[in-house]
CSV table of C-alpha atoms in Angstrom, one decimal:
chain,number,residue,atom,x,y,z
A,586,MET,CA,10.6,9.2,-27.8
A,587,SER,CA,7.5,11.3,-27.5
A,588,GLY,CA,4.5,11.7,-25.2
A,589,ARG,CA,1.6,9.5,-26.0
A,590,THR,CA,-1.9,10.5,-27.2
A,591,GLU,CA,-5.1,9.6,-25.5
A,592,GLY,CA,-5.0,6.0,-26.8
A,593,GLY,CA,-1.8,5.3,-25.1
A,594,ALA,CA,0.7,2.5,-25.2
A,595,VAL,CA,1.6,-0.2,-22.7
A,596,GLU,CA,3.8,1.4,-20.1
A,597,ARG,CA,5.2,1.3,-16.6
A,598,LEU,CA,4.9,4.9,-15.7
A,599,SER,CA,2.0,6.8,-14.3
A,600,SER,CA,0.1,9.8,-15.7
A,601,ARG,CA,-0.4,13.1,-14.0
A,602,THR,CA,-3.1,15.6,-14.5
A,603,PRO,CA,-3.7,19.2,-13.5
A,604,PRO,CA,-7.0,21.0,-13.5
A,605,ALA,CA,-7.7,24.1,-15.5
A,606,CYS,CA,-8.6,27.5,-14.2
A,607,LEU,CA,-10.7,30.4,-15.5
A,608,ILE,CA,-10.8,30.0,-19.3
A,609,ALA,CA,-9.3,26.6,-19.0
A,610,LEU,CA,-12.2,25.5,-16.8
A,611,LEU,CA,-14.6,26.2,-19.6
A,612,ALA,CA,-12.5,24.0,-21.8
A,613,LEU,CA,-13.3,21.1,-19.5
A,614,LEU,CA,-16.9,21.3,-20.8
A,615,SER,CA,-15.8,20.8,-24.4
A,616,PRO,CA,-13.6,18.2,-26.1
A,617,THR,CA,-9.9,18.8,-25.6
A,618,PRO,CA,-6.7,17.2,-26.9
A,619,ALA,CA,-5.3,14.7,-24.3
A,620,PHE,CA,-1.8,15.1,-23.1
A,621,ALA,CA,-0.1,12.4,-21.1
A,622,HIS,CA,2.2,13.1,-18.3
A,623,ALA,CA,5.6,14.0,-19.6
A,624,SER,CA,7.0,10.8,-18.1
A,625,ASP,CA,4.8,8.4,-20.0
A,626,ARG,CA,7.0,6.1,-22.0
A,627,GLY,CA,6.9,2.7,-23.5
A,628,HIS,CA,9.2,1.3,-20.8
A,629,VAL,CA,8.0,-2.0,-19.3
A,630,LEU,CA,10.1,-2.7,-16.1
A,631,LEU,CA,8.1,-5.4,-14.4
A,632,LEU,CA,9.5,-6.7,-11.1
A,633,PRO,CA,10.3,-10.4,-11.4
A,634,THR,CA,8.0,-12.7,-9.5
A,635,GLY,CA,11.0,-13.9,-7.4
A,636,TYR,CA,11.5,-10.5,-5.9
A,637,TYR,CA,7.9,-10.2,-5.2
A,638,LEU,CA,7.7,-13.5,-3.3
A,639,VAL,CA,11.1,-13.2,-1.5
A,640,GLY,CA,10.3,-9.6,-0.5
A,641,GLY,CA,7.0,-10.6,1.1
A,642,ALA,CA,8.6,-13.5,3.0
A,643,PHE,CA,11.4,-11.2,4.2
A,644,ALA,CA,8.8,-8.6,5.4
A,645,VAL,CA,7.0,-11.3,7.4
A,646,ALA,CA,10.2,-12.6,9.0
A,647,VAL,CA,11.5,-9.1,10.0
A,648,SER,CA,8.1,-8.2,11.4
A,649,PHE,CA,8.1,-11.3,13.6
A,650,LEU,CA,11.7,-10.6,14.8
A,651,VAL,CA,10.9,-7.0,15.7
A,652,LEU,CA,7.8,-7.9,17.6
A,653,ALA,CA,9.4,-10.9,19.4
A,654,LEU,CA,13.0,-9.7,20.2
A,655,LEU,CA,13.2,-5.9,20.4
A,656,PRO,CA,12.3,-4.3,23.8
A,657,GLY,CA,10.8,-0.8,23.8
A,658,ASP,CA,13.5,0.7,26.0
A,659,TRP,CA,16.3,-0.4,23.6
A,660,LEU,CA,14.5,1.1,20.7
A,661,ASP,CA,13.9,4.3,22.6
A,662,ARG,CA,17.6,4.7,23.2
A,663,PHE,CA,18.3,3.9,19.6
A,664,TRP,CA,15.9,6.6,18.2
A,665,ARG,CA,17.2,9.3,20.6
A,666,ARG,CA,20.8,9.2,19.3
A,667,ARG,CA,21.9,12.4,17.6
A,668,LEU,CA,25.1,13.6,16.0
A,669,PRO,CA,25.3,17.5,16.3
A,670,LEU,CA,26.5,19.3,13.2
A,671,PHE,CA,26.3,23.1,13.0
A,672,SER,CA,23.8,26.0,13.3
A,673,PHE,CA,22.0,27.3,10.3
A,674,GLY,CA,19.9,30.5,10.7
A,675,ASN,CA,16.9,31.8,8.8
A,676,ASN,CA,18.5,35.0,7.5
A,677,ALA,CA,18.5,33.8,3.8
A,678,ARG,CA,15.1,32.2,3.9
A,679,THR,CA,13.2,35.1,2.4
A,680,ALA,CA,15.8,35.6,-0.4
A,681,VAL,CA,15.7,31.9,-1.3
A,682,SER,CA,11.9,31.9,-1.4
A,683,LEU,CA,11.9,35.0,-3.6
A,684,ILE,CA,14.3,33.4,-6.0
A,685,SER,CA,12.0,30.4,-6.1
A,686,PHE,CA,9.0,32.6,-6.8
A,687,ALA,CA,10.9,34.3,-9.7
A,688,GLY,CA,11.6,30.8,-11.1
A,689,PHE,CA,8.0,29.8,-10.6
A,690,ALA,CA,6.8,33.0,-12.4
A,691,LEU,CA,9.2,32.2,-15.3
A,692,LEU,CA,7.8,28.7,-15.5
A,693,ILE,CA,4.2,30.0,-15.6
A,694,ALA,CA,5.2,32.3,-18.5
A,695,ALA,CA,6.8,29.3,-20.3
A,696,GLY,CA,3.6,27.3,-19.8
A,697,LEU,CA,1.5,30.1,-21.3
A,698,PHE,CA,3.8,31.2,-24.2
A,699,GLY,CA,6.3,28.3,-24.7
A,700,SER,CA,6.0,25.0,-26.5
A,701,ARG,CA,2.8,22.9,-26.2
A,702,ASP,CA,4.9,19.8,-26.2
A,703,PRO,CA,5.1,18.5,-22.5
A,704,LEU,CA,8.6,17.1,-23.2
A,705,SER,CA,10.1,20.4,-24.3
A,706,ASN,CA,8.1,22.8,-22.0
A,707,PRO,CA,9.8,23.0,-18.6
A,708,LEU,CA,6.6,23.6,-16.6
A,709,PRO,CA,5.1,20.1,-16.7
A,710,LEU,CA,8.5,18.6,-16.3
A,711,MET,CA,9.4,20.7,-13.3
A,712,ILE,CA,6.1,20.3,-11.5
A,713,TRP,CA,5.4,16.6,-12.1
A,714,THR,CA,9.0,15.3,-12.1
A,715,LEU,CA,11.4,17.6,-10.1
A,716,LEU,CA,8.8,18.8,-7.6
A,717,TRP,CA,6.4,15.9,-7.0
A,718,ALA,CA,8.9,13.1,-7.4
A,719,GLY,CA,12.3,14.9,-6.7
A,720,VAL,CA,11.5,17.2,-3.8
A,721,THR,CA,9.6,14.5,-2.1
A,722,LEU,CA,12.7,12.3,-2.2
A,723,LEU,CA,14.9,15.2,-0.9
A,724,GLN,CA,12.5,15.9,1.9
A,725,GLY,CA,12.7,12.3,3.0
A,726,VAL,CA,16.5,12.5,3.2
A,727,PHE,CA,17.5,16.0,4.1
A,728,GLY,CA,14.5,17.4,6.0
A,729,ASP,CA,12.1,20.3,5.4
A,730,LEU,CA,13.8,22.0,2.4
A,731,TRP,CA,10.3,23.0,1.1
A,732,SER,CA,9.9,25.6,3.9
A,733,TRP,CA,12.8,27.4,2.2
A,734,LEU,CA,12.1,26.6,-1.4
A,735,ASN,CA,8.3,27.2,-1.6
A,736,PRO,CA,7.3,30.3,-3.7
A,737,TRP,CA,5.1,31.9,-1.0
A,738,TYR,CA,7.2,32.7,2.0
A,739,GLY,CA,9.3,35.4,0.5
A,740,PRO,CA,6.4,37.3,-1.2
A,741,TRP,CA,4.3,36.9,2.0
A,742,ARG,CA,7.1,38.5,4.1
A,743,LEU,CA,7.4,41.4,1.7
A,744,ALA,CA,3.7,41.9,1.5
A,745,SER,CA,3.2,41.7,5.3
A,746,ARG,CA,5.9,44.3,5.8
A,747,LEU,CA,4.6,46.5,3.1
A,748,PHE,CA,1.0,46.6,4.3
A,749,GLY,CA,1.9,46.4,8.0
A,750,ALA,CA,0.1,43.1,8.5
A,751,GLY,CA,1.1,40.9,11.4
A,752,ASP,CA,2.5,37.4,11.1
A,753,GLU,CA,-0.8,36.0,12.4
A,754,GLY,CA,-3.0,37.4,9.7
A,755,ARG,CA,-6.3,39.3,10.0
A,756,TRP,CA,-8.4,36.3,10.9
A,757,ARG,CA,-7.9,33.1,12.9
A,758,LEU,CA,-8.7,29.6,11.6
A,759,PRO,CA,-11.0,27.7,14.0
A,760,ARG,CA,-9.2,24.8,15.8
A,761,TRP,CA,-11.8,22.3,14.7
A,762,LEU,CA,-10.9,22.9,11.1
A,763,GLY,CA,-7.6,21.1,11.5
A,764,CYS,CA,-6.1,20.4,8.1
A,765,TRP,CA,-9.3,19.5,6.4
A,766,PRO,CA,-8.8,22.2,3.7
A,767,ALA,CA,-5.5,20.5,2.9
A,768,VAL,CA,-7.2,17.2,2.7
A,769,LEU,CA,-9.8,18.5,0.2
A,770,LEU,CA,-7.1,20.3,-1.9
A,771,PHE,CA,-4.9,17.2,-1.9
A,772,PHE,CA,-7.9,15.1,-3.1
A,773,ALA,CA,-8.5,17.6,-5.9
A,774,PHE,CA,-4.9,17.4,-6.8
A,775,ALA,CA,-4.9,13.6,-6.8
A,776,TRP,CA,-8.1,13.6,-9.0
A,777,PHE,CA,-6.7,15.9,-11.6
A,778,GLU,CA,-3.3,14.1,-11.4
A,779,LEU,CA,-4.8,10.7,-12.0
A,780,ILE,CA,-8.2,11.1,-13.7
A,781,ASP,CA,-8.3,14.3,-15.8
A,782,PRO,CA,-8.0,13.4,-19.6
A,783,ALA,CA,-5.6,16.3,-20.5
A,784,PRO,CA,-3.0,16.3,-17.8
A,785,ASP,CA,0.0,18.0,-19.4
A,786,ASP,CA,-1.2,20.8,-21.6
A,787,PRO,CA,1.3,23.5,-20.5
A,788,ALA,CA,-1.2,26.3,-20.8
A,789,ARG,CA,-3.8,24.5,-18.6
A,790,LEU,CA,-1.2,23.7,-16.1
A,791,ALA,CA,0.1,27.3,-16.0
A,792,CYS,CA,-3.5,28.6,-15.3
A,793,THR,CA,-4.0,26.0,-12.6
A,794,ALA,CA,-0.6,26.5,-10.9
A,795,GLY,CA,-0.9,30.3,-11.1
A,796,LEU,CA,-4.4,30.3,-9.7
A,797,TYR,CA,-3.4,28.0,-6.9
A,798,TRP,CA,-0.5,30.2,-6.0
A,799,LEU,CA,-2.7,33.3,-5.9
A,800,LEU,CA,-5.4,31.8,-3.8
A,801,THR,CA,-2.8,30.4,-1.4
A,802,PHE,CA,-1.0,33.7,-1.2
A,803,LEU,CA,-4.3,35.5,-0.3
A,804,ALA,CA,-5.1,32.9,2.3
A,805,MET,CA,-1.7,33.3,3.9
A,806,LEU,CA,-2.3,37.1,4.1
A,807,ALA,CA,-5.7,36.5,5.6
A,808,PHE,CA,-4.9,33.8,8.1
A,809,GLY,CA,-1.1,34.0,8.5
A,810,TYR,CA,1.6,32.1,6.7
A,811,ARG,CA,2.1,29.6,9.5
A,812,ASP,CA,-1.5,28.7,10.1
A,813,TRP,CA,-2.4,28.3,6.4
A,814,SER,CA,0.8,26.3,5.7
A,815,ARG,CA,-0.3,23.9,8.4
A,816,SER,CA,-4.0,23.8,7.5
A,817,GLY,CA,-4.6,24.6,3.9
A,818,GLU,CA,-1.5,24.4,1.7
A,819,PHE,CA,-1.4,20.7,0.9
A,820,LEU,CA,2.1,20.7,-0.4
A,821,SER,CA,3.5,22.1,2.8
A,822,VAL,CA,1.5,19.7,4.9
A,823,PHE,CA,2.6,16.7,2.8
A,824,PHE,CA,6.3,17.7,2.7
A,825,SER,CA,6.4,18.5,6.4
A,826,MET,CA,5.1,15.0,7.1
A,827,VAL,CA,7.6,13.4,4.8
A,828,ALA,CA,10.5,15.5,6.3
A,829,ARG,CA,9.9,13.7,9.7
A,830,PHE,CA,11.5,10.6,8.0
A,831,ALA,CA,14.7,12.5,7.2
A,832,VAL,CA,18.2,11.8,8.6
A,833,VAL,CA,18.8,15.6,9.2
A,834,GLU,CA,17.1,17.3,12.1
A,835,ARG,CA,16.9,21.1,12.7
A,836,ASN,CA,15.7,22.5,16.0
A,837,GLU,CA,14.1,25.8,16.7
A,838,ASN,CA,17.5,27.4,17.3
A,839,GLY,CA,18.8,26.4,13.9
A,840,GLN,CA,21.0,23.6,15.2
A,841,LEU,CA,21.5,20.8,12.7
A,842,ALA,CA,22.0,17.2,13.7
A,843,LEU,CA,22.1,13.8,12.1
A,844,CYS,CA,19.6,11.2,13.4
A,845,TRP,CA,18.3,7.8,12.5
A,846,SER,CA,15.8,7.7,9.6
A,847,GLY,CA,12.4,7.9,11.1
A,848,ALA,CA,13.5,9.0,14.6
A,849,LYS,CA,11.6,12.3,14.3
A,850,LEU,CA,8.4,10.4,13.7
A,851,LEU,CA,8.5,9.0,17.2
A,852,ALA,CA,8.7,12.6,18.6
A,853,ALA,CA,5.5,13.5,16.9
A,854,GLU,CA,2.3,14.3,18.7
A,855,PRO,CA,-0.9,12.4,17.8
A,856,LEU,CA,-2.6,13.7,14.6
A,857,PRO,CA,-6.2,14.8,14.6
A,858,ALA,CA,-8.8,13.1,12.4
A,859,SER,CA,-7.9,15.5,9.5
A,860,GLY,CA,-4.2,14.6,9.8
A,861,ILE,CA,-5.0,10.9,9.8
A,862,ALA,CA,-7.1,11.4,6.7
A,863,PHE,CA,-4.4,13.3,5.0
A,864,LEU,CA,-1.7,10.7,5.5
A,865,LEU,CA,-3.9,7.9,4.4
A,866,LEU,CA,-5.0,9.8,1.4
A,867,ALA,CA,-1.4,10.4,0.4
A,868,LEU,CA,-0.6,6.7,0.5
A,869,SER,CA,-3.9,5.6,-1.1
A,870,SER,CA,-3.6,8.0,-4.0
A,871,VAL,CA,-0.1,6.9,-5.0
A,872,SER,CA,-1.2,3.3,-4.7
A,873,PHE,CA,-4.3,3.8,-6.9
A,874,ASP,CA,-2.0,5.5,-9.4
A,875,GLY,CA,-0.3,2.1,-9.8
A,876,LEU,CA,-3.5,0.0,-9.5
A,877,SER,CA,-5.5,2.0,-12.0
A,878,LYS,CA,-3.0,1.1,-14.8
A,879,THR,CA,-3.0,-2.7,-14.1
A,880,PHE,CA,-4.6,-5.2,-16.4
A,881,PHE,CA,-6.4,-6.5,-13.4
A,882,TRP,CA,-8.2,-3.2,-12.6
A,883,LEU,CA,-9.1,-2.5,-16.2
A,884,GLY,CA,-10.4,-6.0,-16.6
A,885,LEU,CA,-12.9,-5.3,-13.8
A,886,PHE,CA,-14.6,-2.7,-16.1
A,887,GLY,CA,-14.4,-4.8,-19.3
A,888,ILE,CA,-11.6,-2.7,-20.8
A,889,ASN,CA,-9.1,-4.5,-23.0
A,890,PRO,CA,-5.7,-3.2,-21.8
A,891,LEU,CA,-4.1,-3.8,-25.2
A,892,GLU,CA,-6.7,-1.6,-26.8
A,893,PHE,CA,-6.9,1.1,-24.2
A,894,PRO,CA,-9.6,3.6,-25.2
A,895,GLY,CA,-8.1,6.6,-23.5
A,896,ARG,CA,-8.4,8.4,-20.2
A,897,THR,CA,-11.7,10.0,-21.0
A,898,ALA,CA,-13.2,6.5,-21.1
A,899,VAL,CA,-12.2,5.7,-17.5
A,900,ILE,CA,-13.1,9.0,-15.7
A,901,GLY,CA,-16.0,7.4,-13.9
A,902,SER,CA,-14.2,4.2,-12.9
A,903,GLY,CA,-11.1,6.1,-12.0
A,904,SER,CA,-13.0,8.5,-9.7
A,905,LEU,CA,-14.8,5.7,-8.0
A,906,GLY,CA,-11.5,3.8,-7.6
A,907,LEU,CA,-9.7,6.8,-6.1
A,908,VAL,CA,-12.4,7.2,-3.5
A,909,LEU,CA,-12.8,3.5,-2.7
A,910,THR,CA,-9.0,3.0,-2.3
A,911,PHE,CA,-8.9,5.7,0.3
A,912,VAL,CA,-12.0,4.5,2.1
A,913,LEU,CA,-10.8,0.9,2.1
A,914,LEU,CA,-7.3,1.8,3.4
A,915,ALA,CA,-8.8,4.1,6.1
A,916,ALA,CA,-11.3,1.4,7.2
A,917,VAL,CA,-8.6,-1.3,7.4
A,918,PHE,CA,-6.2,1.0,9.3
A,919,MET,CA,-8.9,2.0,11.8
A,920,LEU,CA,-9.9,-1.7,12.2
A,921,ALA,CA,-6.3,-2.7,12.9
A,922,VAL,CA,-5.9,0.0,15.5
A,923,TRP,CA,-9.1,-0.9,17.2
A,924,LEU,CA,-8.2,-4.6,17.2
A,925,GLY,CA,-4.8,-3.8,18.6
A,926,LEU,CA,-6.4,-1.9,21.5
A,927,ARG,CA,-8.8,-4.8,22.2
A,928,LEU,CA,-6.0,-7.4,22.1
A,929,ALA,CA,-4.0,-5.3,24.5
A,930,GLY,CA,-7.0,-4.9,26.8
A,931,SER,CA,-6.2,-1.2,26.8
A,932,THR,CA,-8.3,1.7,27.9
A,933,GLN,CA,-6.3,4.1,25.7
A,934,ALA,CA,-8.4,6.5,23.7
A,935,PHE,CA,-8.9,5.3,20.2
A,936,GLY,CA,-8.3,8.7,18.7
A,937,GLU,CA,-4.9,9.1,20.4
A,938,ALA,CA,-3.8,5.6,19.4
A,939,ALA,CA,-4.8,6.1,15.7
A,940,GLY,CA,-3.3,9.6,15.7
A,941,LEU,CA,0.1,8.2,16.8
A,942,LEU,CA,0.2,5.0,14.9
A,943,VAL,CA,-0.7,6.6,11.6
A,944,TRP,CA,2.8,8.2,11.6
A,945,SER,CA,4.1,4.7,11.0
A,946,ILE,CA,2.5,4.9,7.5
A,947,VAL,CA,5.0,7.6,6.5
A,948,PRO,CA,7.9,5.2,5.7
A,949,ILE,CA,5.7,3.0,3.6
A,950,ALA,CA,4.2,6.0,1.7
A,951,LEU,CA,7.7,7.4,1.0
A,952,ALA,CA,9.1,4.0,0.0
A,953,TYR,CA,6.3,3.4,-2.5
A,954,HIS,CA,6.6,6.9,-3.8
A,955,VAL,CA,10.3,6.3,-4.5
A,956,ALA,CA,9.7,2.9,-6.1
A,957,HIS,CA,6.8,4.2,-8.2
A,958,TYR,CA,8.4,7.4,-9.6
A,959,LEU,CA,12.0,6.3,-9.8
A,960,THR,CA,12.0,5.6,-13.6
A,961,SER,CA,10.1,8.9,-14.2
A,962,LEU,CA,12.7,10.8,-12.2
A,963,LEU,CA,15.7,9.3,-14.0
A,964,VAL,CA,14.3,9.9,-17.5
A,965,ASP,CA,12.2,13.0,-17.2
A,966,GLY,CA,14.9,14.7,-15.1
A,967,GLN,CA,17.0,14.8,-18.2
A,968,TYR,CA,14.2,16.3,-20.3
A,969,ALA,CA,13.7,18.9,-17.6
A,970,LEU,CA,17.4,19.9,-17.7
A,971,ALA,CA,17.2,20.3,-21.5
A,972,ALA,CA,13.9,22.3,-21.3
A,973,LEU,CA,15.2,24.7,-18.7
A,974,SER,CA,17.9,25.9,-21.1
A,975,ASP,CA,15.2,26.9,-23.6
A,976,PRO,CA,12.0,27.6,-21.7
A,977,PHE,CA,10.2,29.4,-24.5
A,978,ALA,CA,11.4,27.2,-27.4
A,979,LEU,CA,13.3,30.1,-29.0
A,980,GLY,CA,16.6,28.3,-29.6
A,981,TRP,CA,18.2,29.5,-26.3
A,982,ASN,CA,20.8,27.5,-24.5
A,983,LEU,CA,20.9,29.3,-21.1
A,984,PHE,CA,22.6,26.5,-19.1
A,985,GLY,CA,24.3,24.6,-22.0
A,986,THR,CA,21.9,21.7,-21.7
A,987,ALA,CA,19.4,22.4,-24.5
A,988,ASP,CA,21.1,20.0,-26.9
A,989,MET,CA,21.9,17.3,-24.3
A,990,GLN,CA,21.4,13.7,-25.4
A,991,ILE,CA,18.6,12.1,-23.5
A,992,GLU,CA,19.8,8.8,-22.2
A,993,ALA,CA,16.6,6.7,-22.0
A,994,GLY,CA,18.8,3.7,-21.9
A,995,ILE,CA,19.4,4.4,-18.2
A,996,VAL,CA,16.2,2.4,-17.6
A,997,ALA,CA,16.6,-0.1,-20.5
A,998,GLY,CA,18.7,-3.2,-20.8
A,999,ALA,CA,19.3,-6.1,-18.6
A,1000,TYR,CA,21.8,-4.4,-16.2
A,1001,SER,CA,19.7,-1.3,-15.8
A,1002,ALA,CA,16.6,-3.3,-15.2
A,1003,TRP,CA,18.5,-5.4,-12.6
A,1004,TRP,CA,19.5,-2.5,-10.4
A,1005,LEU,CA,16.2,-0.7,-10.9
A,1006,TRP,CA,14.4,-3.8,-9.7
A,1007,ASN,CA,16.7,-4.1,-6.6
A,1008,VAL,CA,16.2,-0.4,-5.7
A,1009,GLN,CA,12.4,-0.6,-6.1
A,1010,ALA,CA,12.0,-3.8,-4.1
A,1011,GLY,CA,14.6,-2.7,-1.6
A,1012,ALA,CA,12.8,0.6,-1.0
A,1013,ILE,CA,9.5,-1.0,-0.4
A,1014,ILE,CA,10.9,-3.7,2.0
A,1015,LEU,CA,13.1,-1.1,3.8
A,1016,GLY,CA,10.0,1.1,4.2
A,1017,HIS,CA,8.1,-1.7,5.7
A,1018,VAL,CA,10.9,-2.6,8.2
A,1019,LEU,CA,11.1,1.1,9.3
A,1020,ALA,CA,7.4,1.3,9.6
A,1021,VAL,CA,7.3,-1.7,11.9
A,1022,LEU,CA,10.1,-0.3,14.0
A,1023,VAL,CA,8.2,3.1,14.3
A,1024,ALA,CA,5.0,1.3,15.1
A,1025,HIS,CA,6.8,-0.8,17.7
A,1026,GLY,CA,8.1,2.4,19.4
A,1027,PHE,CA,4.6,4.0,19.4
A,1028,ALA,CA,3.1,0.8,20.9
A,1029,TRP,CA,5.5,1.0,23.8
A,1030,ARG,CA,4.6,4.7,24.2
A,1031,LEU,CA,0.9,3.8,24.3
A,1032,HIS,CA,1.3,0.6,26.4
A,1033,PRO,CA,4.4,0.6,28.6
A,1034,GLN,CA,3.6,-2.9,29.8
A,1035,PRO,CA,5.3,-5.6,27.6
A,1036,SER,CA,2.2,-7.9,28.0
A,1037,ARG,CA,0.1,-5.2,26.2
A,1038,ALA,CA,2.5,-3.6,23.8
A,1039,ALA,CA,3.3,-6.7,21.7
A,1040,PRO,CA,-0.3,-7.9,21.2
A,1041,SER,CA,-1.4,-4.4,20.3
A,1042,GLN,CA,0.9,-4.4,17.2
A,1043,PHE,CA,-0.2,-7.7,15.6
A,1044,PRO,CA,-3.1,-6.3,13.5
A,1045,LEU,CA,-1.2,-3.3,12.3
A,1046,THR,CA,1.8,-5.4,11.4
A,1047,VAL,CA,-0.4,-7.7,9.4
A,1048,LEU,CA,-1.7,-4.7,7.5
A,1049,MET,CA,1.8,-3.5,6.8
A,1050,ILE,CA,2.9,-6.9,5.5
A,1051,ALA,CA,-0.2,-7.0,3.3
A,1052,TYR,CA,0.6,-3.5,2.0
A,1053,THR,CA,4.2,-4.5,1.3
A,1054,VAL,CA,3.1,-7.5,-0.7
A,1055,PHE,CA,0.5,-5.3,-2.5
A,1056,GLY,CA,3.2,-2.7,-3.4
A,1057,LEU,CA,5.5,-5.4,-4.8
A,1058,TRP,CA,2.7,-6.9,-6.7
A,1059,LEU,CA,2.0,-3.6,-8.4
A,1060,LEU,CA,5.6,-3.5,-9.5
A,1061,ALA,CA,5.4,-7.1,-10.8
A,1062,THR,CA,2.1,-6.9,-12.8
A,1063,PRO,CA,1.6,-5.6,-16.3
A,1064,THR,CA,0.3,-2.0,-16.7
A,1065,VAL,CA,-1.2,0.1,-19.4
A,1066,GLY,CA,-1.1,3.9,-20.1
């Protein structure tokens, strides 16, 4: 199996796209060969209609039961339960990050000097499969691993010691800035991931990733690692939000404990407007990734999905769709929060209510991320293991996996399709259920009176049900590459 060209074939999997930098930026002005995301295959794994209908009905039923039967004080005791484990200090954090940086530098070199084939070059496979799909899943289960694995912390610690710079940096970011830099960078990331016509050229990706690392590193030296990680480095912002869903919790003293999935969300403070925008953008971008490949979406622009003209032909419609998806989701979410406050007859500040309730989006975003990228992770993870053994296509076999047989059949056949369907549908429905539970907890936090808490949740619950049905529909409808 090989990556597709610009014309593409009917597929289930999404494309990714990085920008270019420096010389590569000039290449954007001239025709370039189009590279699909390394995960693009001819797999068609459409969710059966029965799953789609039953899943939607189940979501409605559970939502009703949560709203009608579960008191807020019971949920509060439920979420607060912890099982202490052991302490884990930060002594090795710098070393782990330096190792990560060394691996990142090796990948950049492989992107510049290795194979041009995205299926045999480890850089696209590592970034788009193991990082974007795999690390997101790990963050959602085990907590904030990214704060250890990211390739900036170790080099920043060394540089700050070498130059005698303080942890706070030379300049302070204004409070009003919030995480708007991360919002803008995440939008740029999403645009290049979904819209750019040449997503996986290893050299372009190497330039882009290298330039982003350098600019981020300089920003951390200027403003401090902590401040820029919370305001400007979009991967850290995204992963830290996802980590609040995890079942492992680590306090400031390094004490680890097990908790219920989503429990840490209810301990969160209200997000500012920039944080609300970031979370909604994260969900809308992944949703548009699925929507943009559907026959329905392409038909709106007169494109025959069976004769897909290539990604360059849909740059305009894709850009418009990415913006509209975000704007529509943001508008509907804000409307649901506003209606909830009106139904509850509450004088609660709209900004605080929206900043709290937006955290309930995290389970849905993570669930759809898992369902959307599951097939990519299973297949491309194998290609990544093979490519890592021979990063420069020189015939090496560093880890003994260079000649491994790629088992694409793991997502093919009736049995494989059955369990994949169940995992995808189950993830989306479970994400909805947890989102309703989290929203229920926040509603009691905002409105301690039962007569106000329950009505305030109805508009947001309707939105969640609609989004669950929409996610299941995306998995059930034909798509094109």
